[in-house]
Short mmCIF file of C-alpha atoms and ligand atoms in Angstrom, two decimals:
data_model
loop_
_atom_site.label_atom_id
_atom_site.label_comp_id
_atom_site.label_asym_id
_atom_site.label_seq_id
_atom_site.Cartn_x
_atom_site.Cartn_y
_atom_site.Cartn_z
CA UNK A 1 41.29 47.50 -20.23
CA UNK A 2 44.92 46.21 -20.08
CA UNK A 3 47.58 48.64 -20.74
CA UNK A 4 49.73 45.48 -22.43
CA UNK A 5 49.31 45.08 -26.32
CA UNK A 6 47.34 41.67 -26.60
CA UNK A 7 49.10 41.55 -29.85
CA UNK A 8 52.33 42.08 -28.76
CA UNK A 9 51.98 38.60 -26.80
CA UNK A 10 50.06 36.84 -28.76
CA UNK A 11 51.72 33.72 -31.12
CA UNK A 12 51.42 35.06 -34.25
CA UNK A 13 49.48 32.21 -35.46
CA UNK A 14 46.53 32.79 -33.09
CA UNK A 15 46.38 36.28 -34.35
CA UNK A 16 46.93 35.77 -37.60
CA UNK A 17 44.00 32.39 -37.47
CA UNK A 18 41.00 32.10 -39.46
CA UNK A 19 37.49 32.12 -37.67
CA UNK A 20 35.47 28.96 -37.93
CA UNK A 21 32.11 29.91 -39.22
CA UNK A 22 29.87 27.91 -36.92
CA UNK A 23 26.54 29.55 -38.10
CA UNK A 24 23.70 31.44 -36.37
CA UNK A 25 21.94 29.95 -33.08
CA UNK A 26 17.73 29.54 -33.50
CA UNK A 27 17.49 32.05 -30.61
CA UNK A 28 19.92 34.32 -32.95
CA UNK A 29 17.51 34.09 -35.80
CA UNK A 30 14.72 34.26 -34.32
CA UNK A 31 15.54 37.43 -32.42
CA UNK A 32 16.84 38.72 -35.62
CA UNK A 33 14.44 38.05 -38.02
CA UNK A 34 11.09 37.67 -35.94
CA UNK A 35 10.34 34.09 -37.19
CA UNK A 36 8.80 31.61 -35.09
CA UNK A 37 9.54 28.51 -37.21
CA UNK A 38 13.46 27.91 -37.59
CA UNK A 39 14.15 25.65 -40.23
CA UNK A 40 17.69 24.51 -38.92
CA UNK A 41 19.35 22.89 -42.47
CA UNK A 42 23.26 24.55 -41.72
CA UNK A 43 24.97 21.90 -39.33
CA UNK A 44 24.02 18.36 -41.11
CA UNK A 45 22.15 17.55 -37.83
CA UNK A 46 19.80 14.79 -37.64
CA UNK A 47 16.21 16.05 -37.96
CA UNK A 48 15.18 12.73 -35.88
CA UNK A 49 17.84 13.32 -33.12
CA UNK A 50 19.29 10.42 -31.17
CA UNK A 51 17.74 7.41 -30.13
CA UNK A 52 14.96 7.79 -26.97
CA UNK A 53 17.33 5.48 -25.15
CA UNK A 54 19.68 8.50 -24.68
CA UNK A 55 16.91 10.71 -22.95
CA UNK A 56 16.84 7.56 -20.85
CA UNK A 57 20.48 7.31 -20.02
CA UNK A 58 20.97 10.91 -19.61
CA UNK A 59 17.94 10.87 -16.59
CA UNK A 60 19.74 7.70 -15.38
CA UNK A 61 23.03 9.45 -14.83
CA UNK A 62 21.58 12.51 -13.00
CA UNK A 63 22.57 11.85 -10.18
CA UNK A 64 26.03 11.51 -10.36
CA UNK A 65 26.76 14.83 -11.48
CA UNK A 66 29.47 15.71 -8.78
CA UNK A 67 31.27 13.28 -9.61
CA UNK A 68 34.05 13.08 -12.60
CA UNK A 69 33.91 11.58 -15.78
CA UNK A 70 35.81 8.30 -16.74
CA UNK A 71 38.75 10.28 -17.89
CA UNK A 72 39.81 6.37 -20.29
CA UNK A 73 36.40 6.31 -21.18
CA UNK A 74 36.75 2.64 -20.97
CA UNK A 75 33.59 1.43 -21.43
CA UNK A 76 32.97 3.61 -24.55
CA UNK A 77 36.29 2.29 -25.98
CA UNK A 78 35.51 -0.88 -25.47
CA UNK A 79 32.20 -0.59 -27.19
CA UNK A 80 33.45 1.00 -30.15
CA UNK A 81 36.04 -1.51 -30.05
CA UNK A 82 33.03 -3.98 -30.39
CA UNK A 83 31.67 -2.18 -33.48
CA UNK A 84 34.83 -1.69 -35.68
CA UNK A 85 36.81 -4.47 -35.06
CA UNK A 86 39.85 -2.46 -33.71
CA UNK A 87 41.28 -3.07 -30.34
CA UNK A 88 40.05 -0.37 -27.33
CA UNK A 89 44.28 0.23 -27.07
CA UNK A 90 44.12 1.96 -31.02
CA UNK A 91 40.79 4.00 -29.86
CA UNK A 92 40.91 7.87 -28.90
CA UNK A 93 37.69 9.50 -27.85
CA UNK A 94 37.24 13.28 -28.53
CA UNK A 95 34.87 15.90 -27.00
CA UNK A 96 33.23 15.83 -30.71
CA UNK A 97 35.96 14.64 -33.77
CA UNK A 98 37.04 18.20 -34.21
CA UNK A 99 39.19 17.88 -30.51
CA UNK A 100 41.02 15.09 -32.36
CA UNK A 101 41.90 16.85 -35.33
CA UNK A 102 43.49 19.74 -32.98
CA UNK A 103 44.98 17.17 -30.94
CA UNK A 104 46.74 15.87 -33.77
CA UNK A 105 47.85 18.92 -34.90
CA UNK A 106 49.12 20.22 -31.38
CA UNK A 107 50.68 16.75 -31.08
CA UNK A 108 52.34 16.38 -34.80
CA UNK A 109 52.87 19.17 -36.42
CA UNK A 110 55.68 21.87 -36.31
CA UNK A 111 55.95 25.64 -37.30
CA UNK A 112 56.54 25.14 -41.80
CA UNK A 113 55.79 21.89 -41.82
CA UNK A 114 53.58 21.11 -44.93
CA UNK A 115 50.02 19.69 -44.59
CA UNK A 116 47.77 18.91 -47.53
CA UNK A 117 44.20 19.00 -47.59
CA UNK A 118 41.14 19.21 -49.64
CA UNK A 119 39.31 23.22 -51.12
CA UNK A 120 36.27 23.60 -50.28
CA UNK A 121 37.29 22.21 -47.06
CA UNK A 122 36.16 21.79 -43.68
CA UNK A 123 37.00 25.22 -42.09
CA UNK A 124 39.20 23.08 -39.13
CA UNK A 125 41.22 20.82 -41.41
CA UNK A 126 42.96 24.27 -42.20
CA UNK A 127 42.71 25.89 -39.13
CA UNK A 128 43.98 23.74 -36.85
CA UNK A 129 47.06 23.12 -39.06
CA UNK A 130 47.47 26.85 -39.36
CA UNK A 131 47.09 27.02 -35.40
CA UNK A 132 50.68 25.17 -35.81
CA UNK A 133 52.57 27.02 -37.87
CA UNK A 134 51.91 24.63 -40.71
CA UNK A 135 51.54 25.68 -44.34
CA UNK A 136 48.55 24.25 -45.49
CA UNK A 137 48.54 23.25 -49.23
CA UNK A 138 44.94 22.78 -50.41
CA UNK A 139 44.11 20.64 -53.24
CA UNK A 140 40.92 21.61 -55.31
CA UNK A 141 37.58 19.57 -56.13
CA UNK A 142 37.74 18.99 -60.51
CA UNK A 143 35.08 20.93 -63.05
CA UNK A 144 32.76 17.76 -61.88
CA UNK A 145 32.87 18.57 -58.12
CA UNK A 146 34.81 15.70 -57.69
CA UNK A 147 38.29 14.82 -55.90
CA UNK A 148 40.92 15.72 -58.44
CA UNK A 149 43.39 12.49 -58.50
CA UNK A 150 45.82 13.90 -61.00
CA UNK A 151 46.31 17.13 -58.79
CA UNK A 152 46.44 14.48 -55.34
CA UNK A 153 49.28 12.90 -56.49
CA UNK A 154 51.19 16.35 -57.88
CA UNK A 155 50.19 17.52 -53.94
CA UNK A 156 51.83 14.55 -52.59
CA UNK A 157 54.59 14.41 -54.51
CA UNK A 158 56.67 16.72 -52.08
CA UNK A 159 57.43 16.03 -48.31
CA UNK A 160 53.90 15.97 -46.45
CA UNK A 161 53.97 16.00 -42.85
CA UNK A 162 50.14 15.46 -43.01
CA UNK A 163 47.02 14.57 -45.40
CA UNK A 164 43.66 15.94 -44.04
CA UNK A 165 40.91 14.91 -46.08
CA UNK A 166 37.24 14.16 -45.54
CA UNK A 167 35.57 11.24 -47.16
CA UNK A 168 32.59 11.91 -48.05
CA UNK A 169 33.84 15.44 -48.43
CA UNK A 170 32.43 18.06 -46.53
CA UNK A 171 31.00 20.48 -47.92
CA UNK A 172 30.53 19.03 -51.42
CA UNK A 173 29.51 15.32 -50.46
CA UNK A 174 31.28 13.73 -53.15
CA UNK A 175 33.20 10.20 -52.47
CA UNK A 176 36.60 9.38 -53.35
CA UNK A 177 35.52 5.17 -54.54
CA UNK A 178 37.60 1.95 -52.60
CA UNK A 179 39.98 2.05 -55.90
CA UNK A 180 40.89 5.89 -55.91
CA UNK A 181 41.30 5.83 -51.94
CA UNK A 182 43.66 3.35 -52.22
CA UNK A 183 45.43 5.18 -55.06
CA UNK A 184 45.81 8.33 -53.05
CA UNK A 185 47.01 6.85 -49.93
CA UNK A 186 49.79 4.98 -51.62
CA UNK A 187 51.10 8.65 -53.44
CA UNK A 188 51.71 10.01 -49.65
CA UNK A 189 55.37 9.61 -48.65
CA UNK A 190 55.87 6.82 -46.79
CA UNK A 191 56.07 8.94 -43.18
CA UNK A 192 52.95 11.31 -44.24
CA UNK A 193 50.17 10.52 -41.19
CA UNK A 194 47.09 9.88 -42.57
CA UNK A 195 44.29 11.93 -41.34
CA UNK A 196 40.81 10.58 -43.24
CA UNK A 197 37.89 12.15 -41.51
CA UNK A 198 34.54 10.21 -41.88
CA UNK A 199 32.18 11.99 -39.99
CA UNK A 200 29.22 11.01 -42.44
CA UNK A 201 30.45 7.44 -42.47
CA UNK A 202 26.82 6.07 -41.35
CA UNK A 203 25.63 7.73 -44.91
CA UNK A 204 27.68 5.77 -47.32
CA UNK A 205 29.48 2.76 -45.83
CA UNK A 206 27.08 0.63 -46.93
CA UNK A 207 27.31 1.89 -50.86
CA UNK A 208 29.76 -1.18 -52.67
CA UNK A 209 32.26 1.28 -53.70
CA UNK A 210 32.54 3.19 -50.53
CA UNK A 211 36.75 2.50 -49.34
CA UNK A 212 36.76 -0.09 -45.87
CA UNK A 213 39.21 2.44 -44.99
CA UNK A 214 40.40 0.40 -41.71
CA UNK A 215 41.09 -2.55 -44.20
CA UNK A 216 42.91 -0.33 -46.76
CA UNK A 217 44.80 1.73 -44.29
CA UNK A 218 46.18 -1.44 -42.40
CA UNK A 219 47.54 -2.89 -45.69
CA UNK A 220 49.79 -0.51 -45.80
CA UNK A 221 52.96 1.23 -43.85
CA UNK A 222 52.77 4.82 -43.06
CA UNK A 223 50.70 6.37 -39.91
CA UNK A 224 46.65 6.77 -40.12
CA UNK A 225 43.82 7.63 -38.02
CA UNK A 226 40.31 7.53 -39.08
CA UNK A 227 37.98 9.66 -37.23
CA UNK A 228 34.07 9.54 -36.69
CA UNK A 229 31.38 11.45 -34.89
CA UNK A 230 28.29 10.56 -32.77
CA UNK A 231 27.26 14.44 -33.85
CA UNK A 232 25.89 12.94 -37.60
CA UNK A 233 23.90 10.18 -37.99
CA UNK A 234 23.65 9.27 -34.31
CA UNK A 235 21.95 12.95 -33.30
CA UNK A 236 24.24 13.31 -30.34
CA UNK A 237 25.91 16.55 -31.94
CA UNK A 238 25.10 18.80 -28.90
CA UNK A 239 27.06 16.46 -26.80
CA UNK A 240 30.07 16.24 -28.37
CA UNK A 241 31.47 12.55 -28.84
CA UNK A 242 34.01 11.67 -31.92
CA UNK A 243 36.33 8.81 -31.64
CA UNK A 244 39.40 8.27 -33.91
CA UNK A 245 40.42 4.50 -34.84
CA UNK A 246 44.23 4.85 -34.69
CA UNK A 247 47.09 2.85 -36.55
CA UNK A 248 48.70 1.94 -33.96
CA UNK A 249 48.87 2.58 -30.21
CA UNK A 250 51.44 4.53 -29.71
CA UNK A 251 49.45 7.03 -32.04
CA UNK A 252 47.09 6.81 -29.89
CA UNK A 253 49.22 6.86 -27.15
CA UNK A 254 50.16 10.76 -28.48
CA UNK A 255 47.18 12.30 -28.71
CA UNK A 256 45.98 10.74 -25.24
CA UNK A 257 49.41 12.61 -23.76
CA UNK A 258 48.07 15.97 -24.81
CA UNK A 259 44.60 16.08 -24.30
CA UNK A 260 42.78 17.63 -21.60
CA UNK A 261 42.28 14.06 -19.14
CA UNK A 262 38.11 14.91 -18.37
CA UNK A 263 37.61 16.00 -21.90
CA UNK A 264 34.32 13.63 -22.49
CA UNK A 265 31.69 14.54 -19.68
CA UNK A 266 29.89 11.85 -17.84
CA UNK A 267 26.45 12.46 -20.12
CA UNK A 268 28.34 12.40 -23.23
CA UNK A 269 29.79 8.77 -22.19
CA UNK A 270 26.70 7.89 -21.09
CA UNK A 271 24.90 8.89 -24.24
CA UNK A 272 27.16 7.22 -26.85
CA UNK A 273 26.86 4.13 -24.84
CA UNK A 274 23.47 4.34 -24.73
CA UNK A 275 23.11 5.51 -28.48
CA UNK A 276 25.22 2.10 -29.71
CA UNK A 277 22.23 0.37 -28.24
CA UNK A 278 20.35 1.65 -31.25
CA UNK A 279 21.65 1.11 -34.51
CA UNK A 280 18.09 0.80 -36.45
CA UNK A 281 17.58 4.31 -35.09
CA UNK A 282 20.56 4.98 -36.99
CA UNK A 283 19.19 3.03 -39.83
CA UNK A 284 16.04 4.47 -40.17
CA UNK A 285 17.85 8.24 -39.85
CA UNK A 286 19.89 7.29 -42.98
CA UNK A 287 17.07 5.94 -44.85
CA UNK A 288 14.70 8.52 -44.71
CA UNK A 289 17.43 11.36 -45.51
CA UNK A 290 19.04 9.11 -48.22
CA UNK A 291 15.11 9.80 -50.28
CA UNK A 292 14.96 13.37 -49.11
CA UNK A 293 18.45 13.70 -50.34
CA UNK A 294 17.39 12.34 -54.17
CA UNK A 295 13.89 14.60 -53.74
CA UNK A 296 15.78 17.46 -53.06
CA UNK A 297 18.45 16.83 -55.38
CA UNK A 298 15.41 16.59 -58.42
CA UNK A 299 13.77 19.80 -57.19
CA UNK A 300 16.98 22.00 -56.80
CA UNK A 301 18.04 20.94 -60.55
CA UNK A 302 14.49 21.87 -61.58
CA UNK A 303 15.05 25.52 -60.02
CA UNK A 304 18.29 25.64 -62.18
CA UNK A 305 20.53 24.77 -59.75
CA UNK A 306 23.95 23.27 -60.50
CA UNK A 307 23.90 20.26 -57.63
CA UNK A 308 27.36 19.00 -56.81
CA UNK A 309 27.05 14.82 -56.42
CA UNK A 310 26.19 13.64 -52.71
CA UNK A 311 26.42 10.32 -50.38
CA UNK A 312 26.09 12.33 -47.51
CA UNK A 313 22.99 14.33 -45.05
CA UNK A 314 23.93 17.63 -47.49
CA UNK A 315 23.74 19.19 -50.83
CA UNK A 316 26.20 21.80 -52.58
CA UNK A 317 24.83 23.95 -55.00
CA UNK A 318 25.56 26.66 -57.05
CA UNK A 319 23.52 29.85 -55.86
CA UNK A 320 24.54 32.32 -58.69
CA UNK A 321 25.78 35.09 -56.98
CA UNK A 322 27.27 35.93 -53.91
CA UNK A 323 25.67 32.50 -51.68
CA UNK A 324 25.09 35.42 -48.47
CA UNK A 325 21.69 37.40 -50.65
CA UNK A 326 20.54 33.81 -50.90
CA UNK A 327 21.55 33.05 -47.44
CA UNK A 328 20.20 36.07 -46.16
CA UNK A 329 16.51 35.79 -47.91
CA UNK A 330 16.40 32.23 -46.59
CA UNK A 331 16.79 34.01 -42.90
CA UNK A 332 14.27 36.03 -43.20
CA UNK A 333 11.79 32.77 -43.52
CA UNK A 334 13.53 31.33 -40.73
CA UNK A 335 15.82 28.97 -42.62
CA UNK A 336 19.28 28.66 -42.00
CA UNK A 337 21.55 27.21 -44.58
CA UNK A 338 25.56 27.16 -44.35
CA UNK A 339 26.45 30.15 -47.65
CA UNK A 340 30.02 29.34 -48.99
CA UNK A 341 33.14 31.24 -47.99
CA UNK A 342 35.82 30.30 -49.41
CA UNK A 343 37.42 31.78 -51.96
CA UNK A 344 36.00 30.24 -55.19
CA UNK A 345 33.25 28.80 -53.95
CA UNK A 346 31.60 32.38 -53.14
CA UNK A 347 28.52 31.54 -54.80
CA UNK A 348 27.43 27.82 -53.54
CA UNK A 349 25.26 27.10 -50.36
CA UNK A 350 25.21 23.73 -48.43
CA UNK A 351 22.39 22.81 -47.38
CA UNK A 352 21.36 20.26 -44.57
CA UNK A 353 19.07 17.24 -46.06
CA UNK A 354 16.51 17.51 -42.80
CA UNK A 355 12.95 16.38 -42.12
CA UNK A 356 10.44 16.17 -44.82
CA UNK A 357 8.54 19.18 -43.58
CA UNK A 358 11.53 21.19 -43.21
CA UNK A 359 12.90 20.69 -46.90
CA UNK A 360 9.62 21.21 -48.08
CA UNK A 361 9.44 24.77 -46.54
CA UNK A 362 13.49 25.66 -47.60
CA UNK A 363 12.51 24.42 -51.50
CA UNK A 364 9.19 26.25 -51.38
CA UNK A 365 11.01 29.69 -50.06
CA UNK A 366 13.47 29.25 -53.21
CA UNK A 367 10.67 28.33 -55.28
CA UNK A 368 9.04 31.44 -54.11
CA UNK A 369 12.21 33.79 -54.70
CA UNK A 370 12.36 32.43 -58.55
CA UNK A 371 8.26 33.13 -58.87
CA UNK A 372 9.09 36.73 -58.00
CA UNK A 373 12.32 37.09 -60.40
CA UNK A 374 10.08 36.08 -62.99
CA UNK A 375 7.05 37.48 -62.69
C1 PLP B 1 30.56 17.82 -38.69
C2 PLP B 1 31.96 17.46 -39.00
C3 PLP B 1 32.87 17.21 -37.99
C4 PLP B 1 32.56 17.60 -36.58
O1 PLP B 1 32.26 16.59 -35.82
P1 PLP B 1 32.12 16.76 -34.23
O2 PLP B 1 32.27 15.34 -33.86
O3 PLP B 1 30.79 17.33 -33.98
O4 PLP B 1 33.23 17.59 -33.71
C5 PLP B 1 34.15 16.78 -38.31
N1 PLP B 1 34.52 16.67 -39.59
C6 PLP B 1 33.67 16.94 -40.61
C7 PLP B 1 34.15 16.80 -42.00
C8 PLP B 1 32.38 17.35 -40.34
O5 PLP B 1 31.57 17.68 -41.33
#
């Protein structure tokens, strides 16, 4: 052991930093709890996976394993390029979208300076701010689980260095609409950077009121970036690939001078190439959880439930009690479901919309729990 107090040279904001909750392994559970089925509905992963022409990419690229990644990742750039219409200069590619959101915190923000996000959050949109030196104002969800515009615009009504929010919202799922989007934006001051995560994008773009962010945020002045993942809807969440579509490219220019230069590996590039191939896998992944989703939805209500509104792979709801006993029963059947932290929300669960099978199994063990309370 060192005879030097780690604490005593330590920045006090890595001491004093939250730890992201990133849920039990199956090999965790299943050593804890004896199960041999794990029912994995805690990380919004897609129960169909990625495409097959990823397993084919990946074997195509064994060989080259000694040798280093693209460290431009040019050819993914371009291809995303391709897809949203922005040139390759504006796009950043992160080893999953969580890099970028540190990267634009390391790059941005300074020790006091005020960022406003959204409670319940995602555990990194505070974090990573905090990891600064920030002070992280967080704005809550309304009695209707819903973004609260009112309290948005008292938020941005002081100087904001930065607005972190997630649209959908994880973990609720609810959707700020095209008209309140564009509402919101315009109360940041006019030098707040824009951070709008969209990691379940794939889920919702197509719904008529879901915002064309890109549109929206060029039509305006002050910085964005939008950021998506291949982890969702594309299945390639063990690999880590998120892009950001920047504002501009010096913005992108920023957060390229402070990343690590090799931080996509070669089968991650190769896999979200190979993955954009595919969009009707993509399709058919959003299709069959958008029904499972609704299913769900009905059967959780009919438990007594209090659902929070979803248009992404997840459902909020209200456990009654501390969400951890529910969390914890759930474990013992082999299902692992994401129990609240967050002060306030104590007592609600997300849960992962997955396979048919799967659901079937996590509303059966509930169904199961309430045939015992009552009988
Ligand atoms: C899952 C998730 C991410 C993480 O994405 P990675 O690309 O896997 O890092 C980012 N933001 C939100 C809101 C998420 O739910």
């Amino acid at each position: 052991m060192s005879q030097i107090q780690i604490e005593k040279l330590a920045r006090k904001e890595a001491l004093q930093l939250g730890v992201y909750n990133a849920g039990m392994s199956d090999d965790a559970v299943r050593e804890t709890w004896q199960v041999d089925h794990i029912t994995r509905l805690g990380s919004n992963e897609n129960p169909l996976g990625a495409s097959p022409l990823v397993a084919a990419a990946l074997r195509a690229d064994l060989g080259h394993t000694g040798i280093y990644s693209d460290s431009a990742s040019l050819k993914l750039r371009h291809a995303l390029a391709e897809l949203t219409s922005a040139e390759a200069e504006r796009i950043v590619i992160g080893n999953g979208s969580e890099e970028l959101l540190k990267l634009l915190c390391l790059a941005f923000i300074n020790p006091g300076e005020r960022v406003v996000t959204l409670e319940p959050s995602f555990g990194l949109h505070q974090i990573y701010p905090q990891m600064m030196g920030a002070q992280v104002e967080l704005v809550p969800v309304n009695q209707q689980m819903e973004f609260d515009l009112p309290a948005w615009q008292q938020a941005l009504s002081q100087p904001t260095k930065m607005l972190i929010l997630s649209n959908p919202s994880n973990p609720v799922g609810c959707m700020l609409c095209r008209e309140d989007f564009t509402r919101l934006i315009e109360q940041a001051p006019q030098d707040c950077i824009l951070v709008i995560d969209e990691a379940y994008y794939e889920y919702c773009h197509h719904l008529s009121d879901y915002p064309d962010s890109l549109n929206v945020l060029a039509a305006q002045p002050r910085p964005w970036i939008v950021l998506r993942t291949f982890s969702k809807a594309w299945g390639l969440a063990g690999l880590r690939v998120g892009y950001g579509i920047a504002s501009d490219e010096a913005l992108a220019g920023v957060i390229n001078r402070v990343r690590t230069p090799f931080n996509i590996n070669r089968s991650a590039q190769a896999a979200a190439l190979a993955a954009l191939q595919d969009p009707a896998h993509v399709a058919a992944s959003v299709a069959l959880i958008a029904g499972q989703r609704e299913l769900m939805r009905q059967q959780l209500i009919e438990l007594g439930y209090q659902v929070a509104p979803s248009v992404a792979n997840f459902l909020f709801f209200r456990a009654g009690g501390d969400s951890r006993d529910l969390a914890k029963k759930l474990l013992e059947h082999g299902i692992i479901v994401k129990p609240w932290r967050e002060a306030g929300y104590t007592d609600w669960v997300r849960v992962s919309v997955g396979s048919p099978e799967d659901n079937l199994i996590f509303i059966n063990a509930l169904r199961g729990m309430y045939a015992t309370q009552c009988g």
